[in-house]
mmCIF file with all atom_site columns, C-alpha atoms in Angstrom:
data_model
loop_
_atom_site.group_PDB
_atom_site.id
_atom_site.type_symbol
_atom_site.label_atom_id
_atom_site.label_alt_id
_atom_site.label_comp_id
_atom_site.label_asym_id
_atom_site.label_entity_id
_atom_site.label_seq_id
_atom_site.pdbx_PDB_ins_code
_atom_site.Cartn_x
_atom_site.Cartn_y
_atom_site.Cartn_z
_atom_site.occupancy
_atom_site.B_iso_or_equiv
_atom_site.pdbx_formal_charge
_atom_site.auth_seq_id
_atom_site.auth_comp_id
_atom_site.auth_asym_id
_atom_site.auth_atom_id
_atom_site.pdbx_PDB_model_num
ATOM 1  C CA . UNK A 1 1  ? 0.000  0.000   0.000   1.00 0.00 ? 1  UNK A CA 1
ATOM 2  C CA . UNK A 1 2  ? 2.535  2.429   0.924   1.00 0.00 ? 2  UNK A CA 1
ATOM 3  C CA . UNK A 1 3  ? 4.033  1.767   -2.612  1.00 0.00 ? 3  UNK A CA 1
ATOM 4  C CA . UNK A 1 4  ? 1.226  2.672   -4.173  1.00 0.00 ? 4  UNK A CA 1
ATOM 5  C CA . UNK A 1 5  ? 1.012  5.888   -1.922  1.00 0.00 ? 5  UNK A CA 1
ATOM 6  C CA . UNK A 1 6  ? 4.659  6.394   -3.328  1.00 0.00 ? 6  UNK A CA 1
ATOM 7  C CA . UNK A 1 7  ? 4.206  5.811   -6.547  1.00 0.00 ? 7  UNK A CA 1
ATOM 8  C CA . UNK A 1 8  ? 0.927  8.384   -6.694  1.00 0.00 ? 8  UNK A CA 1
ATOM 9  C CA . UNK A 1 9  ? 1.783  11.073  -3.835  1.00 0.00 ? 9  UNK A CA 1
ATOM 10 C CA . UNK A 1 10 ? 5.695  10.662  -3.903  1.00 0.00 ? 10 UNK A CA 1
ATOM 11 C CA . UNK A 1 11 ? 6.022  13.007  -0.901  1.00 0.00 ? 11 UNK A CA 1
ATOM 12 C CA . UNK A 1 12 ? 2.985  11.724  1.270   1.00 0.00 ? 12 UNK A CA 1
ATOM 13 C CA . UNK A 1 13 ? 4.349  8.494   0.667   1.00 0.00 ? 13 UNK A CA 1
ATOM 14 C CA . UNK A 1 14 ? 7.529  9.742   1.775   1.00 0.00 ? 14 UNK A CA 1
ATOM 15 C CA . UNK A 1 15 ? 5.986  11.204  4.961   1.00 0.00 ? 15 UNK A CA 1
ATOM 16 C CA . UNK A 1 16 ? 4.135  8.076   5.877   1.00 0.00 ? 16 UNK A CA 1
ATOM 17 C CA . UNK A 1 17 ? 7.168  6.442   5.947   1.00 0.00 ? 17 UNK A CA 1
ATOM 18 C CA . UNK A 1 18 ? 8.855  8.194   8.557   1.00 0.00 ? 18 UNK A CA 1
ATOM 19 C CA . UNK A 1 19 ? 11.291 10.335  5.924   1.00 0.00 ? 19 UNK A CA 1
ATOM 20 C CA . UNK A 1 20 ? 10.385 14.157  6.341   1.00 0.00 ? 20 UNK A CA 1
ATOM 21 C CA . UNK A 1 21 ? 13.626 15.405  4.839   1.00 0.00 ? 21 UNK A CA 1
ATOM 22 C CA . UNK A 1 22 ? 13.189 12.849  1.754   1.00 0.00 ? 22 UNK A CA 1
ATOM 23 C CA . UNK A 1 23 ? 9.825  14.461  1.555   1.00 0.00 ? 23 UNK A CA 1
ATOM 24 C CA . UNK A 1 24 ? 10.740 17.874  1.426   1.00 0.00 ? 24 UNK A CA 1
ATOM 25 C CA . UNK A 1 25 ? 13.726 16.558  -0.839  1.00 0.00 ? 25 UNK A CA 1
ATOM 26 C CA . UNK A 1 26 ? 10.969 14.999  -2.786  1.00 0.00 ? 26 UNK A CA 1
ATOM 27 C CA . UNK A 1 27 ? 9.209  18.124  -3.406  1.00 0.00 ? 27 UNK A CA 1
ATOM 28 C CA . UNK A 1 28 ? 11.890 20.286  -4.939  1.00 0.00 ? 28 UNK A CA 1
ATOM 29 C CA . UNK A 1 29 ? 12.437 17.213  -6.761  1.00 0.00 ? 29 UNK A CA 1
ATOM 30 C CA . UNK A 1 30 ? 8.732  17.943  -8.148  1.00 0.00 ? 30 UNK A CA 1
ATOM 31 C CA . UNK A 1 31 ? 8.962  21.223  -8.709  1.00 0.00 ? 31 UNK A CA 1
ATOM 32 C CA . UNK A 1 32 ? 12.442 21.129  -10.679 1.00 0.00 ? 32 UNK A CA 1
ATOM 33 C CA . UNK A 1 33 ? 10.908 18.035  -12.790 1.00 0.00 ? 33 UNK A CA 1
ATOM 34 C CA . UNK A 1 34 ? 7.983  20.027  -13.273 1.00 0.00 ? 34 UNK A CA 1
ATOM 35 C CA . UNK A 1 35 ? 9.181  22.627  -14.796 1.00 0.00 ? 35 UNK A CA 1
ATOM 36 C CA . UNK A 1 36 ? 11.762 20.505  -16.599 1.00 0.00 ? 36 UNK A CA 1
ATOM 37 C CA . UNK A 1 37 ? 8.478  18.176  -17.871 1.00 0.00 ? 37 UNK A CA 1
ATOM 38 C CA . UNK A 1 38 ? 7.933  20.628  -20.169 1.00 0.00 ? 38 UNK A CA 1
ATOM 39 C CA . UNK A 1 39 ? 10.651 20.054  -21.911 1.00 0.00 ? 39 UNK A CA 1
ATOM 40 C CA . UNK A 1 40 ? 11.258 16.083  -21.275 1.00 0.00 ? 40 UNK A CA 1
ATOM 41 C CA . UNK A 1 41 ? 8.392  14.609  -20.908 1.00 0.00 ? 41 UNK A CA 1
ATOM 42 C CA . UNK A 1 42 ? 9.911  11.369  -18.782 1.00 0.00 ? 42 UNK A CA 1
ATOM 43 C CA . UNK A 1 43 ? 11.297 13.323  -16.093 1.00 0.00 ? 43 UNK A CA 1
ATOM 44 C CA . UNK A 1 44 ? 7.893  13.455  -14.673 1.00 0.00 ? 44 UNK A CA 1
ATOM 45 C CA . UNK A 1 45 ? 8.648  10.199  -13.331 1.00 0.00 ? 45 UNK A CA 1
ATOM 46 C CA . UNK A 1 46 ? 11.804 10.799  -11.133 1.00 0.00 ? 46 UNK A CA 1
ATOM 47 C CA . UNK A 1 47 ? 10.226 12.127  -7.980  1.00 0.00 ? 47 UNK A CA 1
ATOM 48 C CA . UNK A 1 48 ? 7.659  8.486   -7.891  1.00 0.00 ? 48 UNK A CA 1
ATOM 49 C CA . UNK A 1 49 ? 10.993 6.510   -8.282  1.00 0.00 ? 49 UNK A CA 1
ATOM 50 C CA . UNK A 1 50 ? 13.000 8.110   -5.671  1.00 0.00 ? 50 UNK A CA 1
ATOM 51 C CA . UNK A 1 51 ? 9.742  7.588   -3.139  1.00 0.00 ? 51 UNK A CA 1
ATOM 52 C CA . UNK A 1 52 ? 9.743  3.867   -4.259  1.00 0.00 ? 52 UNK A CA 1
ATOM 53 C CA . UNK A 1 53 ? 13.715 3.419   -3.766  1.00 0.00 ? 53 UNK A CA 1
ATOM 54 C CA . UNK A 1 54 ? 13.348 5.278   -0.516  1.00 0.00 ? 54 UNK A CA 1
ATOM 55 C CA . UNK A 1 55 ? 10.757 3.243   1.185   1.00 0.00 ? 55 UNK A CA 1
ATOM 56 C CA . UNK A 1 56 ? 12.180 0.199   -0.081  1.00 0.00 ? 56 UNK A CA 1
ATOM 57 C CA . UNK A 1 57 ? 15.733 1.218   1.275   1.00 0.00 ? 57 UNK A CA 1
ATOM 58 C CA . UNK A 1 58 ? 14.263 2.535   4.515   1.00 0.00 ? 58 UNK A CA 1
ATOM 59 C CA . UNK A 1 59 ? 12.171 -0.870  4.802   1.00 0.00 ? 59 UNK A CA 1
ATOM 60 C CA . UNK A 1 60 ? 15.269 -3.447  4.490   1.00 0.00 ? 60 UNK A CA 1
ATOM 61 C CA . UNK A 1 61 ? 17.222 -1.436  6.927   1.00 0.00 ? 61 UNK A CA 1
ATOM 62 C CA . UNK A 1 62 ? 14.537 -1.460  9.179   1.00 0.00 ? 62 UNK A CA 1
ATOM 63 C CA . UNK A 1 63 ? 14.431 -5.295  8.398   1.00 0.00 ? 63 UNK A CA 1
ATOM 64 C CA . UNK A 1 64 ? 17.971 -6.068  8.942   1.00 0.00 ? 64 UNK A CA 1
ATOM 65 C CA . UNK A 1 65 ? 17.740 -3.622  12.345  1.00 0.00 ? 65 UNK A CA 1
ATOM 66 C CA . UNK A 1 66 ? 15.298 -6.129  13.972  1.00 0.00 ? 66 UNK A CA 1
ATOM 67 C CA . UNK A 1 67 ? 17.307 -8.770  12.479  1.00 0.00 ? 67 UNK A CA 1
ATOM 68 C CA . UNK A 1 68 ? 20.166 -7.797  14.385  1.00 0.00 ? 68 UNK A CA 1
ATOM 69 C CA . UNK A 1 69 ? 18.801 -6.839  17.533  1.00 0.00 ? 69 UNK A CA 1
ATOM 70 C CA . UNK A 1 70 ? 17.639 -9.795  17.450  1.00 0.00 ? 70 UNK A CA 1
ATOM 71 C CA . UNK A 1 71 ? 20.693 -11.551 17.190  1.00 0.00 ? 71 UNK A CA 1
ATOM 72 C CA . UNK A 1 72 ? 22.129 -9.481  20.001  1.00 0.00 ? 72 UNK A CA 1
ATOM 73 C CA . UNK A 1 73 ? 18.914 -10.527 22.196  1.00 0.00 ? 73 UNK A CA 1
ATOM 74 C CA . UNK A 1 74 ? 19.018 -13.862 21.630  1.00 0.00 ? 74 UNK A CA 1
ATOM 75 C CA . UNK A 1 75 ? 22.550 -15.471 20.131  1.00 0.00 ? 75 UNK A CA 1
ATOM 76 C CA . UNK A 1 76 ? 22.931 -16.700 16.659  1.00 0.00 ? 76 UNK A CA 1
ATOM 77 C CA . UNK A 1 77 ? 20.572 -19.490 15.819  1.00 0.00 ? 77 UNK A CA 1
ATOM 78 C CA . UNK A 1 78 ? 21.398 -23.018 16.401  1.00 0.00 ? 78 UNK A CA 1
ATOM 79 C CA . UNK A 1 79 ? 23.306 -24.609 13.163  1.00 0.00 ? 79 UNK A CA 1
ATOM 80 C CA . UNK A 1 80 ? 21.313 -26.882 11.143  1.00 0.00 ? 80 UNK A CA 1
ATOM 81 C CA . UNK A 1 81 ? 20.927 -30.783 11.689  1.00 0.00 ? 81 UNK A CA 1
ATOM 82 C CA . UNK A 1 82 ? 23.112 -31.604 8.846   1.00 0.00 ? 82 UNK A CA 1
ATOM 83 C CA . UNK A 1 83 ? 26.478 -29.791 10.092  1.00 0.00 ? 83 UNK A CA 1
ATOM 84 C CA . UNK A 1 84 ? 26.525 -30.899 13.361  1.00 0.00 ? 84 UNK A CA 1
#
Protein backbone atom coordinates (compact mmCIF):
# COMPACT_ATOMS: atom_id res chain seq x y z
CA UNK A 1 0.00 0.00 0.00
CA UNK A 2 2.54 2.43 0.92
CA UNK A 3 4.03 1.77 -2.61
CA UNK A 4 1.23 2.67 -4.17
CA UNK A 5 1.01 5.89 -1.92
CA UNK A 6 4.66 6.39 -3.33
CA UNK A 7 4.21 5.81 -6.55
CA UNK A 8 0.93 8.38 -6.69
CA UNK A 9 1.78 11.07 -3.83
CA UNK A 10 5.70 10.66 -3.90
CA UNK A 11 6.02 13.01 -0.90
CA UNK A 12 2.98 11.72 1.27
CA UNK A 13 4.35 8.49 0.67
CA UNK A 14 7.53 9.74 1.78
CA UNK A 15 5.99 11.20 4.96
CA UNK A 16 4.13 8.08 5.88
CA UNK A 17 7.17 6.44 5.95
CA UNK A 18 8.85 8.19 8.56
CA UNK A 19 11.29 10.34 5.92
CA UNK A 20 10.38 14.16 6.34
CA UNK A 21 13.63 15.41 4.84
CA UNK A 22 13.19 12.85 1.75
CA UNK A 23 9.82 14.46 1.56
CA UNK A 24 10.74 17.87 1.43
CA UNK A 25 13.73 16.56 -0.84
CA UNK A 26 10.97 15.00 -2.79
CA UNK A 27 9.21 18.12 -3.41
CA UNK A 28 11.89 20.29 -4.94
CA UNK A 29 12.44 17.21 -6.76
CA UNK A 30 8.73 17.94 -8.15
CA UNK A 31 8.96 21.22 -8.71
CA UNK A 32 12.44 21.13 -10.68
CA UNK A 33 10.91 18.04 -12.79
CA UNK A 34 7.98 20.03 -13.27
CA UNK A 35 9.18 22.63 -14.80
CA UNK A 36 11.76 20.50 -16.60
CA UNK A 37 8.48 18.18 -17.87
CA UNK A 38 7.93 20.63 -20.17
CA UNK A 39 10.65 20.05 -21.91
CA UNK A 40 11.26 16.08 -21.28
CA UNK A 41 8.39 14.61 -20.91
CA UNK A 42 9.91 11.37 -18.78
CA UNK A 43 11.30 13.32 -16.09
CA UNK A 44 7.89 13.46 -14.67
CA UNK A 45 8.65 10.20 -13.33
CA UNK A 46 11.80 10.80 -11.13
CA UNK A 47 10.23 12.13 -7.98
CA UNK A 48 7.66 8.49 -7.89
CA UNK A 49 10.99 6.51 -8.28
CA UNK A 50 13.00 8.11 -5.67
CA UNK A 51 9.74 7.59 -3.14
CA UNK A 52 9.74 3.87 -4.26
CA UNK A 53 13.72 3.42 -3.77
CA UNK A 54 13.35 5.28 -0.52
CA UNK A 55 10.76 3.24 1.19
CA UNK A 56 12.18 0.20 -0.08
CA UNK A 57 15.73 1.22 1.28
CA UNK A 58 14.26 2.53 4.52
CA UNK A 59 12.17 -0.87 4.80
CA UNK A 60 15.27 -3.45 4.49
CA UNK A 61 17.22 -1.44 6.93
CA UNK A 62 14.54 -1.46 9.18
CA UNK A 63 14.43 -5.30 8.40
CA UNK A 64 17.97 -6.07 8.94
CA UNK A 65 17.74 -3.62 12.35
CA UNK A 66 15.30 -6.13 13.97
CA UNK A 67 17.31 -8.77 12.48
CA UNK A 68 20.17 -7.80 14.39
CA UNK A 69 18.80 -6.84 17.53
CA UNK A 70 17.64 -9.79 17.45
CA UNK A 71 20.69 -11.55 17.19
CA UNK A 72 22.13 -9.48 20.00
CA UNK A 73 18.91 -10.53 22.20
CA UNK A 74 19.02 -13.86 21.63
CA UNK A 75 22.55 -15.47 20.13
CA UNK A 76 22.93 -16.70 16.66
CA UNK A 77 20.57 -19.49 15.82
CA UNK A 78 21.40 -23.02 16.40
CA UNK A 79 23.31 -24.61 13.16
CA UNK A 80 21.31 -26.88 11.14
CA UNK A 81 20.93 -30.78 11.69
CA UNK A 82 23.11 -31.60 8.85
CA UNK A 83 26.48 -29.79 10.09
CA UNK A 84 26.52 -30.90 13.36
Amino acid sequence: MIYILAILLPPLGLLFNGQPLAAIGNVVLLVVCGVLGLLFPGLWAVPSIHAVVSVYMTREDRRHREIVDAIERHGPPPPPSWRR
